[in-house]
């Protein structure tokens, strides 16, 4: 029984999976934060462009 616990304690096969899950979650979180920031700026830019184009005189 002691040998089983020592083998379980020394086994690191699942550690790499946990690392990748944490790193993937961090990348997804950063992507969501970047998307939110870009979306806000893009919405404002679109509104300003529409206002500018509406004020132009097509001759």
XYZ file of N, CA and C in Angstrom:
177
model
N 0.826 -1.196 0.000
C 0.000 0.000 0.000
C 0.872 1.262 0.000
N 1.961 1.230 0.735
C 2.863 2.374 0.778
C 3.474 2.630 -0.597
N 3.799 1.559 -1.311
C 4.365 1.702 -2.651
C 3.367 2.386 -3.594
N 2.086 2.058 -3.442
C 1.050 2.682 -4.265
C 0.993 4.186 -4.028
N 1.059 4.605 -2.768
C 1.017 6.039 -2.457
C 2.263 6.765 -2.958
N 3.432 6.117 -2.849
C 4.662 6.739 -3.348
C 4.602 6.899 -4.868
N 4.088 5.884 -5.549
C 3.955 5.954 -7.001
C 2.968 7.049 -7.390
N 1.847 7.142 -6.670
C 0.850 8.176 -6.959
C 1.425 9.565 -6.723
N 2.173 9.734 -5.647
C 2.751 11.035 -5.308
C 3.794 11.472 -6.338
N 4.549 10.532 -6.858
C 5.616 10.856 -7.813
C 5.133 10.954 -9.255
N 3.928 10.521 -9.524
C 3.386 10.550 -10.877
C 3.006 11.978 -11.242
N 3.569 12.512 -12.321
C 3.313 13.898 -12.726
C 2.638 13.992 -14.088
N 2.010 12.930 -14.537
C 1.381 12.935 -15.859
C 0.266 13.963 -15.969
N -0.539 14.135 -14.944
C -1.668 15.063 -14.999
C -1.273 16.516 -14.801
N -0.067 16.763 -14.281
C 0.356 18.134 -13.994
C 0.447 18.971 -15.261
N 0.899 18.383 -16.344
C 1.017 19.114 -17.602
C -0.367 19.504 -18.105
N -1.330 18.636 -17.942
C -2.696 18.933 -18.370
C -3.261 20.107 -17.585
N -3.032 20.112 -16.294
C -3.518 21.220 -15.464
C -2.859 22.525 -15.894
N -1.561 22.497 -16.166
C -0.868 23.701 -16.629
C -1.486 24.228 -17.919
N -1.759 23.352 -18.863
C -2.333 23.776 -20.144
C -3.742 24.328 -19.965
N -4.514 23.743 -19.066
C -5.874 24.249 -18.820
C -5.807 25.657 -18.242
N -4.914 25.881 -17.298
C -4.774 27.211 -16.696
C -4.284 28.216 -17.731
N -3.295 27.843 -18.528
C -2.794 28.761 -19.565
C -3.851 29.070 -20.614
N -4.623 28.069 -21.006
C -5.684 28.287 -21.984
C -6.759 29.210 -21.424
N -7.115 29.030 -20.172
C -8.105 29.904 -19.544
C -7.596 31.342 -19.477
N -6.323 31.523 -19.206
C -5.751 32.870 -19.166
C -5.779 33.522 -20.551
N -5.460 32.766 -21.581
C -5.478 33.308 -22.946
C -6.900 33.683 -23.345
N -7.862 32.838 -23.007
C -9.264 33.145 -23.329
C -9.713 34.399 -22.576
N -9.334 34.518 -21.320
C -9.688 35.718 -20.542
C -9.101 36.981 -21.139
N -7.848 36.916 -21.559
C -7.227 38.083 -22.194
C -7.888 38.411 -23.527
N -8.285 37.396 -24.273
C -8.962 37.639 -25.551
C -10.309 38.314 -25.335
N -11.032 37.897 -24.318
C -12.329 38.520 -24.020
C -12.129 39.974 -23.593
N -11.127 40.225 -22.779
C -10.854 41.601 -22.345
C -10.451 42.481 -23.534
N -9.627 41.953 -24.418
C -9.215 42.719 -25.594
C -10.405 42.977 -26.510
N -11.249 41.969 -26.704
C -12.425 42.130 -27.564
C -13.348 43.210 -27.015
N -13.559 43.220 -25.716
C -14.426 44.227 -25.104
C -13.861 45.625 -25.324
N -12.571 45.774 -25.155
C -11.926 47.068 -25.353
C -12.020 47.511 -26.808
N -11.761 46.622 -27.726
C -11.804 46.956 -29.149
C -13.235 47.245 -29.593
N -14.196 46.490 -29.062
C -15.594 46.688 -29.450
C -16.070 48.084 -29.069
N -15.715 48.548 -27.898
C -16.124 49.881 -27.453
C -15.552 50.956 -28.377
N -14.282 50.864 -28.702
C -13.657 51.838 -29.595
C -14.210 51.771 -31.006
N -14.468 50.570 -31.490
C -14.988 50.411 -32.847
C -16.401 50.959 -32.969
N -17.200 50.781 -31.941
C -18.568 51.315 -31.963
C -18.548 52.840 -32.033
N -17.682 53.455 -31.249
C -17.555 54.914 -31.293
C -17.044 55.409 -32.634
N -16.068 54.728 -33.187
C -15.520 55.108 -34.483
C -16.569 54.982 -35.586
N -17.364 53.920 -35.528
C -18.430 53.730 -36.517
C -19.456 54.848 -36.430
N -19.834 55.227 -35.216
C -20.803 56.311 -35.041
C -20.245 57.638 -35.559
N -18.981 57.910 -35.271
C -18.364 59.153 -35.756
C -18.259 59.176 -37.278
N -17.931 58.053 -37.876
C -17.836 57.972 -39.332
C -19.195 58.170 -39.982
N -20.227 57.575 -39.411
C -21.580 57.733 -39.946
C -22.031 59.186 -39.854
N -21.727 59.822 -38.745
C -22.087 61.240 -38.585
C -21.363 62.099 -39.619
N -20.086 61.835 -39.830
C -19.314 62.595 -40.804
C -19.857 62.394 -42.215
N -20.136 61.155 -42.575
C -20.631 60.883 -43.923
C -22.026 61.450 -44.149
N -22.854 61.454 -43.122
C -24.192 62.047 -43.262
C -24.127 63.552 -43.514
N -23.096 64.205 -43.035
C -22.961 65.645 -43.208
C -22.327 66.062 -44.511
N -21.899 65.142 -45.333
C -21.236 65.462 -46.597
C -22.285 65.763 -47.676
N -21.919 66.671 -48.567
C -22.785 67.076 -49.653
C -22.358 66.356 -50.936
N -23.169 65.425 -51.440
C -22.765 64.686 -52.648
C -23.020 65.515 -53.916
N -21.995 66.071 -54.492
C -22.120 66.862 -55.720
C -21.552 66.131 -56.884
